[in-house]
CSV table of C-alpha atoms and ligand atoms in Angstrom, one decimal:
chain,number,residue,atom,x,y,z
A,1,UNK,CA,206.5,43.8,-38.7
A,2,UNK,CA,203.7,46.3,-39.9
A,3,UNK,CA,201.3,45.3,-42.5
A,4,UNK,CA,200.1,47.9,-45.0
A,5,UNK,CA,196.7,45.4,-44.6
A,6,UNK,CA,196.0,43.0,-42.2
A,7,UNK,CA,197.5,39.4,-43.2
A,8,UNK,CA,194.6,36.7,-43.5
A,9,UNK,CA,194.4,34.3,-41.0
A,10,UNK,CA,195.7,30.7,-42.2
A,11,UNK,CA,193.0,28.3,-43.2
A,12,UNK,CA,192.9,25.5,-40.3
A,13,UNK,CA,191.2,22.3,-40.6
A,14,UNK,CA,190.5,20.2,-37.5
A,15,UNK,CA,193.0,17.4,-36.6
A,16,UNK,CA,190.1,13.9,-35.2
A,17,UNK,CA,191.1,13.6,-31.9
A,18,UNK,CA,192.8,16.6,-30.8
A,19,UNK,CA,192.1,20.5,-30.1
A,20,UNK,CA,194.8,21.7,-33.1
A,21,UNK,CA,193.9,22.3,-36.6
A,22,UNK,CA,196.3,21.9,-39.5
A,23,UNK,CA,197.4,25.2,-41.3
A,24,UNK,CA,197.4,25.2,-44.6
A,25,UNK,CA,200.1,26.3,-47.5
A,26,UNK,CA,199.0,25.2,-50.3
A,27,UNK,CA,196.6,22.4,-52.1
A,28,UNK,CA,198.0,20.4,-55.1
A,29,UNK,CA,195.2,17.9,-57.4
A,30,UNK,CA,196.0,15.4,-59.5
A,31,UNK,CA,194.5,14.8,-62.6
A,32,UNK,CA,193.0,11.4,-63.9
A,33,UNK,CA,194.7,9.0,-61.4
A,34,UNK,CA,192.1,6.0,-61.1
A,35,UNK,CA,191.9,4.1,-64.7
A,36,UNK,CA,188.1,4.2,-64.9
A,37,UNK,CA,187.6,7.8,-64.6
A,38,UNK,CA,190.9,8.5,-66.5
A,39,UNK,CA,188.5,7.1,-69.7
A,40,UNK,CA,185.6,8.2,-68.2
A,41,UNK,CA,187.1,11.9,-69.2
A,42,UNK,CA,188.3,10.6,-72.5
A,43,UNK,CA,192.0,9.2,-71.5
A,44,UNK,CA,193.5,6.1,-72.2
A,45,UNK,CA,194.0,5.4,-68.4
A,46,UNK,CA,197.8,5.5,-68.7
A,47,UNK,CA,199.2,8.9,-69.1
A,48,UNK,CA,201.6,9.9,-66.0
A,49,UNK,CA,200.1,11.8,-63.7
A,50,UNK,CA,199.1,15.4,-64.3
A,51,UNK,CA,199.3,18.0,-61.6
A,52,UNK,CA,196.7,21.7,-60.8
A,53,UNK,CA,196.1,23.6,-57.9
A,54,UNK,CA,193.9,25.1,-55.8
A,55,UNK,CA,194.2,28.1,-53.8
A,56,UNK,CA,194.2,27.5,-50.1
A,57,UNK,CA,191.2,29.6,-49.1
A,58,UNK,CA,189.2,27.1,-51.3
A,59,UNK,CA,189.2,25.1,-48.7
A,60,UNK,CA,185.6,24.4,-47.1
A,61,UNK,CA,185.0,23.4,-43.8
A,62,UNK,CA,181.4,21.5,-41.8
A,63,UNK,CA,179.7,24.5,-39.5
A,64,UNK,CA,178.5,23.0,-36.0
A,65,UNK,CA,176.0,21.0,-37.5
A,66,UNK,CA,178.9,18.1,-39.2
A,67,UNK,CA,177.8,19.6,-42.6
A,68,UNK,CA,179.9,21.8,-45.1
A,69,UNK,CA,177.2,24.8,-46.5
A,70,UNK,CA,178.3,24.8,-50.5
A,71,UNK,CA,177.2,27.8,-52.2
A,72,UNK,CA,176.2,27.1,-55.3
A,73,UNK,CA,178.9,28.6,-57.7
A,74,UNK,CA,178.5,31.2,-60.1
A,75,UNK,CA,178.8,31.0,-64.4
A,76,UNK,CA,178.3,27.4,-64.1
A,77,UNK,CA,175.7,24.7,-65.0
A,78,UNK,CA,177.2,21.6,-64.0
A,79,UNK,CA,178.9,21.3,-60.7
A,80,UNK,CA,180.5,18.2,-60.6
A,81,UNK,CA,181.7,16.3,-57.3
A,82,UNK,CA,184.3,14.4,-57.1
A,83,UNK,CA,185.2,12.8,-54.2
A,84,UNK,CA,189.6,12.3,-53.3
A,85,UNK,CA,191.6,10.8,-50.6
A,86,UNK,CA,193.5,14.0,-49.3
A,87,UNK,CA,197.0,13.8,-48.2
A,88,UNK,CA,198.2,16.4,-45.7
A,89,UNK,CA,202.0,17.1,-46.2
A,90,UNK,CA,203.8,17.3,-42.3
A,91,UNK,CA,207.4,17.4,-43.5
A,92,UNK,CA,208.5,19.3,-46.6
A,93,UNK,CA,211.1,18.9,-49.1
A,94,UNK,CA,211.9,18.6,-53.0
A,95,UNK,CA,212.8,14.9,-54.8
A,96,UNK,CA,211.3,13.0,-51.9
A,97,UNK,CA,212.4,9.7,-53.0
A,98,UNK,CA,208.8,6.9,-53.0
A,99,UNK,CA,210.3,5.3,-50.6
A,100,UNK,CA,211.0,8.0,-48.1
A,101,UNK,CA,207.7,9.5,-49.1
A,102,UNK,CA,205.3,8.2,-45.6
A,103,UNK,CA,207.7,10.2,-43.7
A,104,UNK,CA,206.7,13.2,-45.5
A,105,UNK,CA,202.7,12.6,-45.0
A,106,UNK,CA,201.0,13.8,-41.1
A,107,UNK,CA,197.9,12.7,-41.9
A,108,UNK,CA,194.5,12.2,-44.8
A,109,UNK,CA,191.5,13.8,-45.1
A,110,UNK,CA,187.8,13.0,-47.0
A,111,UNK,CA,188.0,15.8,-49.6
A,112,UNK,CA,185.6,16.6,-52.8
A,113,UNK,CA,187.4,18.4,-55.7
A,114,UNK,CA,184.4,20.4,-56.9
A,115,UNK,CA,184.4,21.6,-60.8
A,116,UNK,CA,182.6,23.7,-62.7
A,117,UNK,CA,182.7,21.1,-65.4
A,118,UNK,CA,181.6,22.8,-68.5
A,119,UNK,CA,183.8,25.4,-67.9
A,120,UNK,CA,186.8,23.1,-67.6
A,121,UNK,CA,185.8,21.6,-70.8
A,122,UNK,CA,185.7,24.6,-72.6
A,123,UNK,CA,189.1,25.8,-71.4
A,124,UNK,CA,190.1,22.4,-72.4
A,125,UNK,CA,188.8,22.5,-75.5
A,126,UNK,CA,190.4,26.2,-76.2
A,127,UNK,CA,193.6,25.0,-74.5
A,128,UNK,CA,194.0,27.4,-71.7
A,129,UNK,CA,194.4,27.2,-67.8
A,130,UNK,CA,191.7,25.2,-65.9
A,131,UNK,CA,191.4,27.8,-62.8
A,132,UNK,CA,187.8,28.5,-63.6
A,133,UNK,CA,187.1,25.3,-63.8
A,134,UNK,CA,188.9,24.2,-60.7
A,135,UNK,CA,190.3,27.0,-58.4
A,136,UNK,CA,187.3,28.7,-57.6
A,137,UNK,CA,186.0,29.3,-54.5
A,138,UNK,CA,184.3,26.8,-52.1
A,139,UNK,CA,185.7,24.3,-54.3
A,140,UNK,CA,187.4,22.6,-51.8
A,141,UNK,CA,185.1,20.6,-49.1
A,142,UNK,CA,187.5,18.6,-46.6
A,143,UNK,CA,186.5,16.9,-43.6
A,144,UNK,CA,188.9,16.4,-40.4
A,145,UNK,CA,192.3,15.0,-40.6
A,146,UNK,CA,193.0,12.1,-39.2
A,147,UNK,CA,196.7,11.4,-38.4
A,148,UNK,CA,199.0,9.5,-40.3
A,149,UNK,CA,199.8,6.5,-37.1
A,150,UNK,CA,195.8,6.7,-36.6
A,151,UNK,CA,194.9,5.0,-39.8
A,152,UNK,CA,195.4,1.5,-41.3
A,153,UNK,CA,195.2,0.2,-44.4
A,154,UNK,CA,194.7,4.1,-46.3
A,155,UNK,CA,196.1,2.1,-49.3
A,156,UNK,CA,193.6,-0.3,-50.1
A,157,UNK,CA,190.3,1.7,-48.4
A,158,UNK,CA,187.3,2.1,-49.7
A,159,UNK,CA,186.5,5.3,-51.3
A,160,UNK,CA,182.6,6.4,-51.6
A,161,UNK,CA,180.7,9.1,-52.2
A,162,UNK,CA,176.8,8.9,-52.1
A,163,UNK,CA,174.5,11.7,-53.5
A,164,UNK,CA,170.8,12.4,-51.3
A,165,UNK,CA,171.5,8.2,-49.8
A,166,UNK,CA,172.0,6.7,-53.6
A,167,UNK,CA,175.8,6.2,-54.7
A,168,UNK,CA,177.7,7.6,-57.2
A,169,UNK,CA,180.8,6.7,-56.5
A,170,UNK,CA,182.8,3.6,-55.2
A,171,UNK,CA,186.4,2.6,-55.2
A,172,UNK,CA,189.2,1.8,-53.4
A,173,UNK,CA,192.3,3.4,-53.0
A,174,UNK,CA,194.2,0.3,-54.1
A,175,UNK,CA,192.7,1.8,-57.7
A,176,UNK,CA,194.9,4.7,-58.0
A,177,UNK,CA,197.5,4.5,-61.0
A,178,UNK,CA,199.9,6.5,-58.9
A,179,UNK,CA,200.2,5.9,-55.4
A,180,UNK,CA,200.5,7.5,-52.7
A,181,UNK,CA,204.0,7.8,-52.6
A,182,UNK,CA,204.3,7.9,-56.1
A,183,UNK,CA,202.5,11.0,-56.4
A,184,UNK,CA,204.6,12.4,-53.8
A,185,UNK,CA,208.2,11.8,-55.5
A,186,UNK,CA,206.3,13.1,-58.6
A,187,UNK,CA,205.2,16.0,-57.3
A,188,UNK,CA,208.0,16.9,-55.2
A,189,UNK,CA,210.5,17.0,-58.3
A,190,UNK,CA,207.9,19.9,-59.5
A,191,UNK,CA,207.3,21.4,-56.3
A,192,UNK,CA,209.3,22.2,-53.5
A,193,UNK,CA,206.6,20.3,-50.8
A,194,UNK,CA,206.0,22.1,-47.7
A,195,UNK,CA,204.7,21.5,-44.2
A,196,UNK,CA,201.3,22.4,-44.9
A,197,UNK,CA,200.8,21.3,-48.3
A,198,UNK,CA,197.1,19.4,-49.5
A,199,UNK,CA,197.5,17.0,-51.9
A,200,UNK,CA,194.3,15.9,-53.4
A,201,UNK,CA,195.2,12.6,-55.1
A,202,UNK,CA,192.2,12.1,-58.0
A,203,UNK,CA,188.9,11.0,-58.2
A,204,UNK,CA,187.7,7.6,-59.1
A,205,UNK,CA,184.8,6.9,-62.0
A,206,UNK,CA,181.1,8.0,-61.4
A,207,UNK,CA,181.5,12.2,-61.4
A,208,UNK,CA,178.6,13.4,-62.3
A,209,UNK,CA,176.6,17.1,-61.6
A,210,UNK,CA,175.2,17.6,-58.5
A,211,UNK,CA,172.2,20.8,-57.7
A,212,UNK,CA,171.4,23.3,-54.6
A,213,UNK,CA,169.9,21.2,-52.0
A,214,UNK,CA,171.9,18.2,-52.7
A,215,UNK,CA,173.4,16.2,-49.6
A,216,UNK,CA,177.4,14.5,-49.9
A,217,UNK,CA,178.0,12.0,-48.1
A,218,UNK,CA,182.4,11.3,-49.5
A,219,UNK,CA,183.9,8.3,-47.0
A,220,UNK,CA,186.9,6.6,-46.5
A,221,UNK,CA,187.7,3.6,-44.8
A,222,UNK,CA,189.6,4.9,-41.2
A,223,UNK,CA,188.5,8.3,-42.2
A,224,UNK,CA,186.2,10.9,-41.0
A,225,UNK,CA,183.6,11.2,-43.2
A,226,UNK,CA,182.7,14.6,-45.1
A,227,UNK,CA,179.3,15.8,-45.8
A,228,UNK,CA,178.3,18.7,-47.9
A,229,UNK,CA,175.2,20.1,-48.6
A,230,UNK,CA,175.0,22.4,-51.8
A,231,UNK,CA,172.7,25.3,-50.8
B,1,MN,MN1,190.0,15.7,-59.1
């Protein structure tokens, strides 16, 4: 078929292990899913889960040297990290039941959902959209994926993110208030879910601003670690 313009290429993030990359179709967040950081951001640690995205060319991947270069973004004066187990979607579908849900998933991925945090607040506050805040770009470090039948025990790992070698945030995964499956039935009766799909599952307590020259270090247990460093 001609193009008027030449379509972009997908965006492809390494599968551990292997030569192929995942292509991907789109990146789902959800909000305030461990209890700690759901009051952390003024919730009551209960609410059902919330749901934003990202655009898929937020997604930012380590150069040769194992690191992810983060430009520092614009209008904003506190870049938050926030460090999420990813789940990358291999099978698609809508009202994916919880328990048919691990069929659905090909594999997880370190991922930081960066914010421009004051500008979230203010949209917030004035009750519109959160894209600034969230969707812009770069705002999506993810480290390799690791395949679904490759990891044990992704429901109660460890999830860590240290700042320049001091830590700033530690969890586990058992933490979440939705699960992993969960959050997939929940967001499949929103969403038709598609091979391809990101779903970034929420952070847990500790975000807090981070400056150019800063080095990430976000693990999970089983997972390939993802480090960023702002620049
Ligand atoms: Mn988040």
């Amino acid at each position: 078929m001609p193009y008027v313009l030449t379509p972009p290429a997908p965006v492809a993030v390494p599968v551990y292990g292997s030569a192929q990359h995942f292509p991907v179709h789109r990146i789902y967040c959800v909000g305030r899913n461990y209890a700690e950081h759901a009051v952390e951001m003024g919730g009551s640690g209960r609410e059902a889960p919330f749901f934003f995205m990202k655009p898929a060319d937020a997604v930012l991947l380590a150069g040769p040297d194992g690191v992810a270069h983060m430009p520092y973004p614009t209008l904003t004066h506190n870049l938050h990290h926030e460090i999420e187990l990813v789940v990358a979607i291999g099978l698609g579908g809508n009202n994916i039941a919880a328990a048919d849900a691990h069929r659905h998933i090909y594999g997880y991925a370190v991922g930081l959902d960066m914010t421009r945090r004051d500008l979230q607040n203010e949209m917030k506050k004035q009750g519109r959209p959160w894209s600034i805040g969230k969707g812009f770009d770069h705002s999506a470090p993810l480290g390799a994926i690791t395949r679904a039948d490759q990891v044990t025990g992704i429901e109660t790992a460890e999830i860590a993110l240290d700042v320049n070698g001091q830590s700033r945030q530690y969890s586990h995964t058992s933490q979440l208030i939705w699960n992993l499956a969960e959050t997939i039935e929940q967001l499949s009766a929103a969403w038709t879910l598609r091979a391809g799909d990101l779903v970034f599952t929420g952070t847990p307590a500790g975000v807090a601003a981070v400056v150019a020259g800063d080095m990430l270090h976000g693990r999970i247990t089983g997972l390939q670690p993802l480090r960023v460093q702002i620049i």
